[in-house]
GROMACS .gro file of C-alpha atoms in nm:
model
  485
    1UNK     CA    1   0.322   2.408  -0.469
    2UNK     CA    2   0.556   2.677  -0.339
    3UNK     CA    3   0.860   2.726  -0.562
    4UNK     CA    4   1.172   2.828  -0.371
    5UNK     CA    5   1.406   3.031  -0.590
    6UNK     CA    6   1.766   3.129  -0.517
    7UNK     CA    7   1.901   3.405  -0.749
    8UNK     CA    8   2.277   3.424  -0.802
    9UNK     CA    9   2.338   3.764  -0.966
   10UNK     CA   10   2.646   3.982  -0.939
   11UNK     CA   11   2.509   4.287  -1.122
   12UNK     CA   12   2.306   4.506  -0.877
   13UNK     CA   13   2.076   4.645  -1.149
   14UNK     CA   14   1.997   4.300  -1.284
   15UNK     CA   15   1.947   4.173  -0.928
   16UNK     CA   16   1.683   4.440  -0.857
   17UNK     CA   17   1.500   4.367  -1.184
   18UNK     CA   18   1.497   3.992  -1.120
   19UNK     CA   19   1.389   4.033  -0.759
   20UNK     CA   20   1.100   4.257  -0.863
   21UNK     CA   21   0.970   4.004  -1.114
   22UNK     CA   22   1.017   3.705  -0.885
   23UNK     CA   23   0.795   3.862  -0.620
   24UNK     CA   24   0.519   3.886  -0.880
   25UNK     CA   25   0.525   3.515  -0.966
   26UNK     CA   26   0.242   3.312  -0.812
   27UNK     CA   27   0.349   3.059  -0.547
   28UNK     CA   28   0.710   3.182  -0.568
   29UNK     CA   29   0.928   3.215  -0.259
   30UNK     CA   30   1.246   3.398  -0.367
   31UNK     CA   31   1.544   3.391  -0.133
   32UNK     CA   32   1.783   3.687  -0.090
   33UNK     CA   33   2.015   3.727  -0.386
   34UNK     CA   34   2.371   3.593  -0.358
   35UNK     CA   35   2.640   3.792  -0.534
   36UNK     CA   36   2.902   3.537  -0.645
   37UNK     CA   37   2.957   3.170  -0.724
   38UNK     CA   38   3.122   3.089  -0.391
   39UNK     CA   39   2.827   3.230  -0.198
   40UNK     CA   40   2.584   3.025  -0.410
   41UNK     CA   41   2.768   2.696  -0.354
   42UNK     CA   42   2.803   2.775   0.017
   43UNK     CA   43   2.429   2.846   0.047
   44UNK     CA   44   2.333   2.523  -0.131
   45UNK     CA   45   2.581   2.315   0.072
   46UNK     CA   46   2.455   2.471   0.393
   47UNK     CA   47   2.091   2.396   0.307
   48UNK     CA   48   2.175   2.035   0.222
   49UNK     CA   49   2.378   1.989   0.542
   50UNK     CA   50   2.102   2.140   0.752
   51UNK     CA   51   1.849   1.907   0.596
   52UNK     CA   52   2.073   1.604   0.643
   53UNK     CA   53   2.120   1.698   1.008
   54UNK     CA   54   1.745   1.715   1.057
   55UNK     CA   55   1.705   1.370   0.900
   56UNK     CA   56   1.980   1.226   1.125
   57UNK     CA   57   1.800   1.368   1.425
   58UNK     CA   58   1.488   1.177   1.327
   59UNK     CA   59   1.293   1.472   1.191
   60UNK     CA   60   1.208   1.394   0.828
   61UNK     CA   61   0.987   1.627   0.631
   62UNK     CA   62   0.612   1.607   0.648
   63UNK     CA   63   0.597   1.506   0.283
   64UNK     CA   64   0.823   1.209   0.351
   65UNK     CA   65   1.110   1.318   0.125
   66UNK     CA   66   1.471   1.297   0.240
   67UNK     CA   67   1.527   1.619   0.429
   68UNK     CA   68   1.866   1.685   0.262
   69UNK     CA   69   1.690   1.706  -0.075
   70UNK     CA   70   1.380   1.888   0.042
   71UNK     CA   71   1.586   2.163   0.209
   72UNK     CA   72   1.731   2.270  -0.125
   73UNK     CA   73   1.557   2.531  -0.341
   74UNK     CA   74   1.374   2.402  -0.647
   75UNK     CA   75   1.521   2.664  -0.883
   76UNK     CA   76   1.851   2.852  -0.899
   77UNK     CA   77   1.887   3.154  -1.130
   78UNK     CA   78   2.244   3.214  -1.251
   79UNK     CA   79   2.336   3.543  -1.418
   80UNK     CA   80   2.588   3.527  -1.701
   81UNK     CA   81   2.817   3.781  -1.524
   82UNK     CA   82   2.843   3.584  -1.204
   83UNK     CA   83   3.199   3.539  -1.076
   84UNK     CA   84   3.460   3.438  -0.999
   85UNK     CA   85   3.360   3.101  -1.152
   86UNK     CA   86   3.224   3.143  -1.507
   87UNK     CA   87   2.851   3.091  -1.539
   88UNK     CA   88   2.862   2.768  -1.743
   89UNK     CA   89   3.119   2.609  -1.512
   90UNK     CA   90   2.909   2.711  -1.213
   91UNK     CA   91   2.599   2.554  -1.370
   92UNK     CA   92   2.790   2.233  -1.432
   93UNK     CA   93   2.910   2.217  -1.071
   94UNK     CA   94   2.562   2.283  -0.932
   95UNK     CA   95   2.414   2.014  -1.158
   96UNK     CA   96   2.675   1.760  -1.044
   97UNK     CA   97   2.664   1.837  -0.671
   98UNK     CA   98   2.292   1.912  -0.637
   99UNK     CA   99   2.110   1.715  -0.913
  100UNK     CA  100   1.765   1.789  -0.766
  101UNK     CA  101   1.801   2.165  -0.832
  102UNK     CA  102   1.684   2.313  -1.162
  103UNK     CA  103   1.922   2.582  -1.293
  104UNK     CA  104   1.811   2.865  -1.525
  105UNK     CA  105   2.067   3.088  -1.698
  106UNK     CA  106   1.998   3.462  -1.737
  107UNK     CA  107   2.183   3.608  -2.036
  108UNK     CA  108   2.174   3.884  -2.294
  109UNK     CA  109   2.275   3.638  -2.569
  110UNK     CA  110   2.007   3.370  -2.599
  111UNK     CA  111   2.138   3.237  -2.931
  112UNK     CA  112   2.148   2.868  -3.028
  113UNK     CA  113   2.521   2.827  -2.954
  114UNK     CA  114   2.487   2.945  -2.594
  115UNK     CA  115   2.163   2.754  -2.553
  116UNK     CA  116   2.334   2.432  -2.657
  117UNK     CA  117   2.632   2.498  -2.428
  118UNK     CA  118   2.402   2.573  -2.133
  119UNK     CA  119   2.204   2.253  -2.189
  120UNK     CA  120   2.525   2.052  -2.206
  121UNK     CA  121   2.633   2.208  -1.876
  122UNK     CA  122   2.308   2.100  -1.708
  123UNK     CA  123   2.084   2.407  -1.725
  124UNK     CA  124   1.708   2.355  -1.751
  125UNK     CA  125   1.641   2.675  -1.945
  126UNK     CA  126   1.760   3.017  -2.058
  127UNK     CA  127   1.597   3.356  -1.997
  128UNK     CA  128   1.696   3.645  -2.221
  129UNK     CA  129   1.766   4.001  -2.110
  130UNK     CA  130   1.584   4.235  -2.081
  131UNK     CA  131   1.362   4.019  -1.864
  132UNK     CA  132   0.996   3.958  -1.942
  133UNK     CA  133   0.743   3.829  -1.692
  134UNK     CA  134   0.595   3.557  -1.917
  135UNK     CA  135   0.928   3.411  -2.022
  136UNK     CA  136   1.069   3.414  -1.669
  137UNK     CA  137   0.753   3.254  -1.527
  138UNK     CA  138   0.753   2.980  -1.792
  139UNK     CA  139   1.121   2.891  -1.737
  140UNK     CA  140   1.092   2.892  -1.359
  141UNK     CA  141   0.778   2.677  -1.368
  142UNK     CA  142   0.937   2.425  -1.607
  143UNK     CA  143   1.253   2.401  -1.396
  144UNK     CA  144   1.047   2.357  -1.078
  145UNK     CA  145   0.841   2.074  -1.231
  146UNK     CA  146   1.158   1.901  -1.345
  147UNK     CA  147   1.310   1.941  -0.999
  148UNK     CA  148   0.998   1.795  -0.837
  149UNK     CA  149   1.013   1.493  -1.066
  150UNK     CA  150   1.379   1.432  -0.987
  151UNK     CA  151   1.308   1.444  -0.614
  152UNK     CA  152   1.045   1.174  -0.652
  153UNK     CA  153   1.298   0.946  -0.822
  154UNK     CA  154   1.553   1.022  -0.550
  155UNK     CA  155   1.322   0.861  -0.297
  156UNK     CA  156   1.049   1.109  -0.230
  157UNK     CA  157   0.678   1.048  -0.219
  158UNK     CA  158   0.457   1.142  -0.515
  159UNK     CA  159   0.241   1.329  -0.266
  160UNK     CA  160   0.519   1.581  -0.229
  161UNK     CA  161   0.489   1.680  -0.591
  162UNK     CA  162   0.234   1.924  -0.717
  163UNK     CA  163   0.079   1.762  -1.020
  164UNK     CA  164   0.236   1.429  -1.113
  165UNK     CA  165   0.053   1.163  -0.913
  166UNK     CA  166  -0.112   0.940  -1.173
  167UNK     CA  167   0.066   0.688  -1.394
  168UNK     CA  168   0.162   0.831  -1.734
  169UNK     CA  169   0.164   0.582  -2.023
  170UNK     CA  170   0.252   0.683  -2.380
  171UNK     CA  171   0.166   0.470  -2.685
  172UNK     CA  172   0.374   0.544  -2.996
  173UNK     CA  173   0.360   0.372  -3.332
  174UNK     CA  174   0.671   0.254  -3.513
  175UNK     CA  175   0.498   0.382  -3.826
  176UNK     CA  176   0.145   0.461  -3.936
  177UNK     CA  177  -0.112   0.182  -3.945
  178UNK     CA  178   0.037  -0.054  -3.685
  179UNK     CA  179  -0.256  -0.020  -3.441
  180UNK     CA  180  -0.137   0.257  -3.211
  181UNK     CA  181  -0.476   0.420  -3.148
  182UNK     CA  182  -0.661   0.089  -3.105
  183UNK     CA  183  -0.401  -0.013  -2.846
  184UNK     CA  184  -0.427   0.317  -2.659
  185UNK     CA  185  -0.809   0.315  -2.658
  186UNK     CA  186  -0.839  -0.045  -2.540
  187UNK     CA  187  -0.578   0.000  -2.266
  188UNK     CA  188  -0.768   0.307  -2.144
  189UNK     CA  189  -1.099   0.118  -2.146
  190UNK     CA  190  -0.943  -0.175  -1.959
  191UNK     CA  191  -0.804   0.054  -1.688
  192UNK     CA  192  -1.141   0.229  -1.661
  193UNK     CA  193  -1.324  -0.105  -1.632
  194UNK     CA  194  -1.094  -0.188  -1.342
  195UNK     CA  195  -1.231   0.117  -1.159
  196UNK     CA  196  -0.946   0.360  -1.212
  197UNK     CA  197  -0.996   0.720  -1.324
  198UNK     CA  198  -0.847   0.748  -1.673
  199UNK     CA  199  -0.766   1.035  -1.909
  200UNK     CA  200  -0.699   0.953  -2.274
  201UNK     CA  201  -0.500   1.224  -2.453
  202UNK     CA  202  -0.459   1.245  -2.830
  203UNK     CA  203  -0.120   1.404  -2.900
  204UNK     CA  204  -0.116   1.289  -3.260
  205UNK     CA  205  -0.184   1.655  -3.325
  206UNK     CA  206  -0.212   1.656  -3.703
  207UNK     CA  207  -0.395   1.329  -3.766
  208UNK     CA  208  -0.537   1.207  -3.435
  209UNK     CA  209  -0.827   0.960  -3.459
  210UNK     CA  210  -0.928   0.896  -3.098
  211UNK     CA  211  -1.249   1.096  -3.150
  212UNK     CA  212  -1.336   0.888  -3.457
  213UNK     CA  213  -1.276   0.557  -3.279
  214UNK     CA  214  -1.503   0.657  -2.988
  215UNK     CA  215  -1.773   0.841  -3.189
  216UNK     CA  216  -1.719   1.179  -3.020
  217UNK     CA  217  -1.831   1.522  -3.134
  218UNK     CA  218  -1.627   1.789  -2.955
  219UNK     CA  219  -1.564   2.162  -2.940
  220UNK     CA  220  -1.259   2.184  -2.714
  221UNK     CA  221  -0.923   2.026  -2.782
  222UNK     CA  222  -0.573   2.015  -2.640
  223UNK     CA  223  -0.494   2.334  -2.832
  224UNK     CA  224  -0.731   2.531  -2.608
  225UNK     CA  225  -0.500   2.459  -2.311
  226UNK     CA  226  -0.177   2.547  -2.490
  227UNK     CA  227  -0.177   2.920  -2.419
  228UNK     CA  228  -0.289   2.900  -2.056
  229UNK     CA  229  -0.018   2.959  -1.798
  230UNK     CA  230  -0.205   2.824  -1.496
  231UNK     CA  231  -0.438   2.531  -1.575
  232UNK     CA  232  -0.693   2.524  -1.297
  233UNK     CA  233  -0.938   2.241  -1.229
  234UNK     CA  234  -1.219   2.443  -1.385
  235UNK     CA  235  -1.020   2.512  -1.702
  236UNK     CA  236  -0.928   2.144  -1.729
  237UNK     CA  237  -1.290   2.035  -1.690
  238UNK     CA  238  -1.396   2.266  -1.972
  239UNK     CA  239  -1.141   2.114  -2.212
  240UNK     CA  240  -1.179   1.745  -2.119
  241UNK     CA  241  -1.471   1.559  -2.278
  242UNK     CA  242  -1.649   1.324  -2.036
  243UNK     CA  243  -1.720   1.012  -2.239
  244UNK     CA  244  -2.009   0.785  -2.141
  245UNK     CA  245  -1.760   0.502  -2.077
  246UNK     CA  246  -1.612   0.709  -1.794
  247UNK     CA  247  -1.300   0.813  -1.983
  248UNK     CA  248  -1.185   1.174  -1.981
  249UNK     CA  249  -1.088   1.261  -2.339
  250UNK     CA  250  -0.851   1.542  -2.436
  251UNK     CA  251  -0.859   1.533  -2.813
  252UNK     CA  252  -0.644   1.653  -3.101
  253UNK     CA  253  -0.771   1.959  -3.293
  254UNK     CA  254  -0.985   1.913  -3.602
  255UNK     CA  255  -0.759   2.159  -3.784
  256UNK     CA  256  -0.427   1.978  -3.795
  257UNK     CA  257  -0.227   2.294  -3.857
  258UNK     CA  258  -0.325   2.420  -3.511
  259UNK     CA  259  -0.122   2.139  -3.357
  260UNK     CA  260   0.187   2.359  -3.389
  261UNK     CA  261   0.047   2.573  -3.104
  262UNK     CA  262   0.118   2.289  -2.859
  263UNK     CA  263   0.490   2.298  -2.777
  264UNK     CA  264   0.689   2.099  -2.523
  265UNK     CA  265   0.625   2.348  -2.243
  266UNK     CA  266   0.249   2.333  -2.300
  267UNK     CA  267   0.257   1.953  -2.320
  268UNK     CA  268   0.441   1.926  -1.988
  269UNK     CA  269   0.199   2.162  -1.819
  270UNK     CA  270  -0.109   1.986  -1.959
  271UNK     CA  271   0.017   1.640  -1.866
  272UNK     CA  272   0.109   1.759  -1.517
  273UNK     CA  273  -0.244   1.897  -1.468
  274UNK     CA  274  -0.400   1.569  -1.586
  275UNK     CA  275  -0.178   1.356  -1.364
  276UNK     CA  276  -0.286   1.555  -1.063
  277UNK     CA  277  -0.650   1.460  -1.132
  278UNK     CA  278  -0.647   1.111  -1.289
  279UNK     CA  279  -0.497   0.784  -1.171
  280UNK     CA  280  -0.396   0.685  -1.524
  281UNK     CA  281  -0.310   0.920  -1.812
  282UNK     CA  282  -0.279   0.743  -2.149
  283UNK     CA  283  -0.131   0.943  -2.436
  284UNK     CA  284  -0.164   0.844  -2.802
  285UNK     CA  285   0.153   0.992  -2.954
  286UNK     CA  286   0.096   0.872  -3.309
  287UNK     CA  287   0.403   0.785  -3.516
  288UNK     CA  288   0.548   1.131  -3.594
  289UNK     CA  289   0.772   1.289  -3.330
  290UNK     CA  290   0.703   1.654  -3.248
  291UNK     CA  291   0.806   1.858  -2.948
  292UNK     CA  292   0.479   1.792  -2.764
  293UNK     CA  293   0.470   1.412  -2.787
  294UNK     CA  294   0.848   1.395  -2.742
  295UNK     CA  295   0.801   1.569  -2.405
  296UNK     CA  296   0.528   1.318  -2.317
  297UNK     CA  297   0.755   1.021  -2.397
  298UNK     CA  298   1.032   1.177  -2.186
  299UNK     CA  299   0.798   1.218  -1.887
  300UNK     CA  300   0.628   0.878  -1.922
  301UNK     CA  301   0.635   0.613  -1.651
  302UNK     CA  302   0.571   0.356  -1.924
  303UNK     CA  303   0.660   0.421  -2.290
  304UNK     CA  304   0.505   0.169  -2.530
  305UNK     CA  305   0.620   0.132  -2.889
  306UNK     CA  306   0.372  -0.057  -3.109
  307UNK     CA  307   0.497  -0.251  -3.411
  308UNK     CA  308   0.382  -0.530  -3.639
  309UNK     CA  309   0.600  -0.836  -3.712
  310UNK     CA  310   0.717  -0.734  -4.058
  311UNK     CA  311   1.050  -0.604  -4.181
  312UNK     CA  312   0.933  -0.249  -4.261
  313UNK     CA  313   0.765  -0.195  -3.923
  314UNK     CA  314   1.053  -0.343  -3.721
  315UNK     CA  315   1.300  -0.122  -3.907
  316UNK     CA  316   1.078   0.177  -3.833
  317UNK     CA  317   1.068   0.077  -3.464
  318UNK     CA  318   1.447   0.058  -3.458
  319UNK     CA  319   1.466   0.399  -3.626
  320UNK     CA  320   1.226   0.546  -3.368
  321UNK     CA  321   1.427   0.408  -3.076
  322UNK     CA  322   1.749   0.549  -3.218
  323UNK     CA  323   1.582   0.888  -3.265
  324UNK     CA  324   1.475   0.893  -2.900
  325UNK     CA  325   1.826   0.800  -2.792
  326UNK     CA  326   1.992   1.071  -3.006
  327UNK     CA  327   1.756   1.337  -2.873
  328UNK     CA  328   1.801   1.203  -2.517
  329UNK     CA  329   1.427   1.150  -2.489
  330UNK     CA  330   1.436   0.788  -2.376
  331UNK     CA  331   1.676   0.495  -2.368
  332UNK     CA  332   1.596   0.175  -2.555
  333UNK     CA  333   1.605  -0.038  -2.239
  334UNK     CA  334   1.339   0.187  -2.083
  335UNK     CA  335   1.101   0.128  -2.374
  336UNK     CA  336   0.848  -0.158  -2.400
  337UNK     CA  337   0.762  -0.283  -2.748
  338UNK     CA  338   0.418  -0.431  -2.813
  339UNK     CA  339   0.396  -0.673  -3.106
  340UNK     CA  340   0.060  -0.642  -3.282
  341UNK     CA  341  -0.100  -0.875  -3.541
  342UNK     CA  342   0.117  -1.172  -3.452
  343UNK     CA  343   0.052  -1.520  -3.594
  344UNK     CA  344   0.233  -1.851  -3.560
  345UNK     CA  345   0.331  -1.836  -3.925
  346UNK     CA  346   0.496  -1.494  -3.893
  347UNK     CA  347   0.863  -1.520  -3.976
  348UNK     CA  348   0.958  -1.235  -3.740
  349UNK     CA  349   0.880  -1.340  -3.382
  350UNK     CA  350   0.904  -1.127  -3.062
  351UNK     CA  351   1.257  -1.239  -2.961
  352UNK     CA  352   1.386  -1.113  -3.295
  353UNK     CA  353   1.202  -0.781  -3.243
  354UNK     CA  354   1.369  -0.744  -2.904
  355UNK     CA  355   1.710  -0.817  -3.052
  356UNK     CA  356   1.663  -0.577  -3.343
  357UNK     CA  357   1.534  -0.282  -3.139
  358UNK     CA  358   1.721  -0.333  -2.811
  359UNK     CA  359   1.396  -0.279  -2.621
  360UNK     CA  360   1.196  -0.494  -2.384
  361UNK     CA  361   0.913  -0.677  -2.559
  362UNK     CA  362   0.587  -0.723  -2.370
  363UNK     CA  363   0.508  -1.085  -2.287
  364UNK     CA  364   0.153  -1.032  -2.412
  365UNK     CA  365   0.122  -1.022  -2.791
  366UNK     CA  366  -0.184  -0.911  -2.984
  367UNK     CA  367  -0.312  -1.162  -3.243
  368UNK     CA  368  -0.402  -1.076  -3.600
  369UNK     CA  369  -0.783  -1.072  -3.600
  370UNK     CA  370  -0.901  -0.764  -3.786
  371UNK     CA  371  -1.237  -0.924  -3.866
  372UNK     CA  372  -1.323  -0.890  -3.497
  373UNK     CA  373  -1.235  -0.520  -3.504
  374UNK     CA  374  -1.381  -0.418  -3.837
  375UNK     CA  375  -1.747  -0.369  -3.734
  376UNK     CA  376  -1.648  -0.150  -3.437
  377UNK     CA  377  -1.392   0.042  -3.641
  378UNK     CA  378  -1.638   0.110  -3.924
  379UNK     CA  379  -1.904   0.220  -3.675
  380UNK     CA  380  -1.658   0.433  -3.482
  381UNK     CA  381  -1.752   0.260  -3.156
  382UNK     CA  382  -1.442   0.084  -3.031
  383UNK     CA  383  -1.596   0.069  -2.683
  384UNK     CA  384  -1.848  -0.186  -2.816
  385UNK     CA  385  -1.583  -0.446  -2.902
  386UNK     CA  386  -1.704  -0.787  -2.785
  387UNK     CA  387  -1.538  -0.902  -2.463
  388UNK     CA  388  -1.490  -1.244  -2.627
  389UNK     CA  389  -1.271  -1.088  -2.894
  390UNK     CA  390  -0.918  -1.228  -2.887
  391UNK     CA  391  -0.783  -0.878  -2.955
  392UNK     CA  392  -0.971  -0.733  -2.658
  393UNK     CA  393  -0.862  -1.019  -2.434
  394UNK     CA  394  -0.500  -0.976  -2.536
  395UNK     CA  395  -0.505  -0.600  -2.473
  396UNK     CA  396  -0.673  -0.654  -2.135
  397UNK     CA  397  -0.398  -0.900  -2.050
  398UNK     CA  398  -0.142  -0.640  -2.163
  399UNK     CA  399  -0.305  -0.385  -1.932
  400UNK     CA  400  -0.262  -0.633  -1.648
  401UNK     CA  401   0.101  -0.692  -1.738
  402UNK     CA  402   0.166  -0.317  -1.733
  403UNK     CA  403  -0.002  -0.277  -1.394
  404UNK     CA  404  -0.292  -0.070  -1.526
  405UNK     CA  405  -0.544  -0.331  -1.416
  406UNK     CA  406  -0.565  -0.451  -1.058
  407UNK     CA  407  -0.895  -0.637  -1.069
  408UNK     CA  408  -0.849  -1.011  -1.140
  409UNK     CA  409  -1.180  -1.015  -1.328
  410UNK     CA  410  -1.046  -0.771  -1.586
  411UNK     CA  411  -0.717  -0.952  -1.632
  412UNK     CA  412  -0.911  -1.224  -1.817
  413UNK     CA  413  -0.760  -1.504  -1.610
  414UNK     CA  414  -0.399  -1.557  -1.713
  415UNK     CA  415  -0.408  -1.919  -1.599
  416UNK     CA  416  -0.715  -2.012  -1.801
  417UNK     CA  417  -0.696  -2.165  -2.148
  418UNK     CA  418  -1.040  -2.024  -2.223
  419UNK     CA  419  -0.929  -1.667  -2.155
  420UNK     CA  420  -0.594  -1.685  -2.330
  421UNK     CA  421  -0.605  -1.604  -2.703
  422UNK     CA  422  -0.400  -1.811  -2.942
  423UNK     CA  423  -0.150  -1.661  -3.180
  424UNK     CA  424  -0.372  -1.755  -3.471
  425UNK     CA  425  -0.651  -1.535  -3.339
  426UNK     CA  426  -0.886  -1.832  -3.281
  427UNK     CA  427  -1.041  -1.898  -2.944
  428UNK     CA  428  -0.985  -2.220  -2.752
  429UNK     CA  429  -1.307  -2.405  -2.680
  430UNK     CA  430  -1.360  -2.623  -2.378
  431UNK     CA  431  -1.492  -2.978  -2.427
  432UNK     CA  432  -1.749  -3.084  -2.171
  433UNK     CA  433  -1.582  -3.329  -1.931
  434UNK     CA  434  -1.727  -3.677  -1.957
  435UNK     CA  435  -1.884  -3.618  -2.297
  436UNK     CA  436  -1.604  -3.801  -2.478
  437UNK     CA  437  -1.630  -4.180  -2.476
  438UNK     CA  438  -1.359  -4.392  -2.324
  439UNK     CA  439  -1.264  -4.533  -2.660
  440UNK     CA  440  -1.149  -4.194  -2.784
  441UNK     CA  441  -1.420  -4.166  -3.049
  442UNK     CA  442  -1.602  -3.851  -3.148
  443UNK     CA  443  -1.793  -3.697  -2.852
  444UNK     CA  444  -2.157  -3.787  -2.838
  445UNK     CA  445  -2.121  -4.120  -3.031
  446UNK     CA  446  -2.134  -4.479  -2.919
  447UNK     CA  447  -1.807  -4.648  -2.844
  448UNK     CA  448  -1.792  -4.836  -3.170
  449UNK     CA  449  -1.926  -4.571  -3.406
  450UNK     CA  450  -1.589  -4.419  -3.485
  451UNK     CA  451  -1.464  -4.746  -3.641
  452UNK     CA  452  -1.788  -4.822  -3.819
  453UNK     CA  453  -1.917  -5.083  -3.570
  454UNK     CA  454  -2.253  -5.042  -3.402
  455UNK     CA  455  -2.546  -4.814  -3.482
  456UNK     CA  456  -2.542  -4.438  -3.508
  457UNK     CA  457  -2.402  -4.195  -3.762
  458UNK     CA  458  -2.031  -4.190  -3.835
  459UNK     CA  459  -1.806  -3.895  -3.761
  460UNK     CA  460  -1.878  -3.592  -3.972
  461UNK     CA  461  -1.523  -3.554  -4.103
  462UNK     CA  462  -1.404  -3.911  -4.067
  463UNK     CA  463  -1.168  -4.044  -3.806
  464UNK     CA  464  -0.936  -3.786  -3.644
  465UNK     CA  465  -0.570  -3.843  -3.702
  466UNK     CA  466  -0.427  -3.954  -3.372
  467UNK     CA  467  -0.763  -4.072  -3.233
  468UNK     CA  468  -0.801  -4.394  -3.034
  469UNK     CA  469  -0.954  -4.574  -3.331
  470UNK     CA  470  -0.650  -4.499  -3.545
  471UNK     CA  471  -0.341  -4.528  -3.329
  472UNK     CA  472  -0.432  -4.461  -2.968
  473UNK     CA  473  -0.432  -4.125  -2.790
  474UNK     CA  474  -0.241  -3.854  -2.977
  475UNK     CA  475  -0.183  -3.481  -2.952
  476UNK     CA  476  -0.531  -3.403  -3.087
  477UNK     CA  477  -0.713  -3.661  -2.883
  478UNK     CA  478  -1.071  -3.528  -2.837
  479UNK     CA  479  -1.098  -3.704  -2.503
  480UNK     CA  480  -0.852  -3.452  -2.366
  481UNK     CA  481  -0.981  -3.147  -2.179
  482UNK     CA  482  -0.947  -2.898  -2.468
  483UNK     CA  483  -0.944  -2.894  -2.844
  484UNK     CA  484  -0.844  -2.624  -3.091
  485UNK     CA  485  -1.147  -2.429  -3.224
   0.00000   0.00000   0.00000
């Protein structure tokens, strides 16, 4: 995409240096430099008014965005010596009046105090003087991607954005061992089975296990994309492992210490490249927050937080949600909690999880049935999990609830008792209609065999409590359409 840049620099020497570097940036379209704060605000207001006039005249943009927003530049560069309005006040005013514009501050003092003040004012980055090409390019690109995302949420079409087109879903664990990777892998497989192109990214950079769960031997990892400024389709293909299930896998490095090479800027760029190629991008963020997976959670269309129904895990989930809120990564109400390993006898039920964490809890809960998972986990072939598994059925239903699955055949039939797993992890079995006698006796016996009258063997476990022979039809009447397996 073409990045339109408006520099606001009062110092002529700095203006020439910035202009020279901007013309070297790929896909950059720098506008003439404005020399003071009043000229900058006038230029932005004029562009917005011109765009609004075009929209009123019935001439919206080709991309379908509101013309008033599209007419604005994606990035504004503000020099620290701009006047008469001080630079930080100018940044705050631009952020309030034109929220779809990413502002980058150019300064000789790039210390933490100024960085914090600039972020509070609404800047999207800081570039230190003397200017360097790499740093300027990275800050401009990051601000442009942020601006493009804001314009989508203001009513634009995803087609107008270079990169983000697919749905981004992050799966984070409240703590280790709650089933984060199993959830991410099965959601990805469900979306792929529904015919969607899916990328599964392992951003648990120090201890990621996606490769182990899918029996993958790999050479390339997410670290190989971290130092690349422009991720082309060819570069992405070299790093993504094409799994035989149809998933595209971008895996964590085997050497955990190399995970530090993936920072938030690299994570944003990698995720943007994947979203431009895949319909669904699923990210396993693990349970430890680092800059890379924090950026993924911030960008996510759907942020899932996996927990188990025990006190320690729910407290960890609450702690994770508070951390995201303090760091302004994500609000609790924008987070969906998935309750894993739930049984009827569990003291902590989903409504209590929702109350404790302040998040939305998914309607679909995953039953506790590790015996179904253990053979696939031990073999490292999670893709071979039996479709009759209650865990697989629950996660497929969760994929349908999240909108990752469109095909009714993959949703496992929400209205069917046969397809719906019970909280105990046992499957419901259908009783053949007509097989049960009218007297309510055990299926397959004569009408009097349940009470001891007539020939034929008696019931294997005696008379059912609540059967017709005991006290008429009851809640466990076998003549009903279903019985508990």
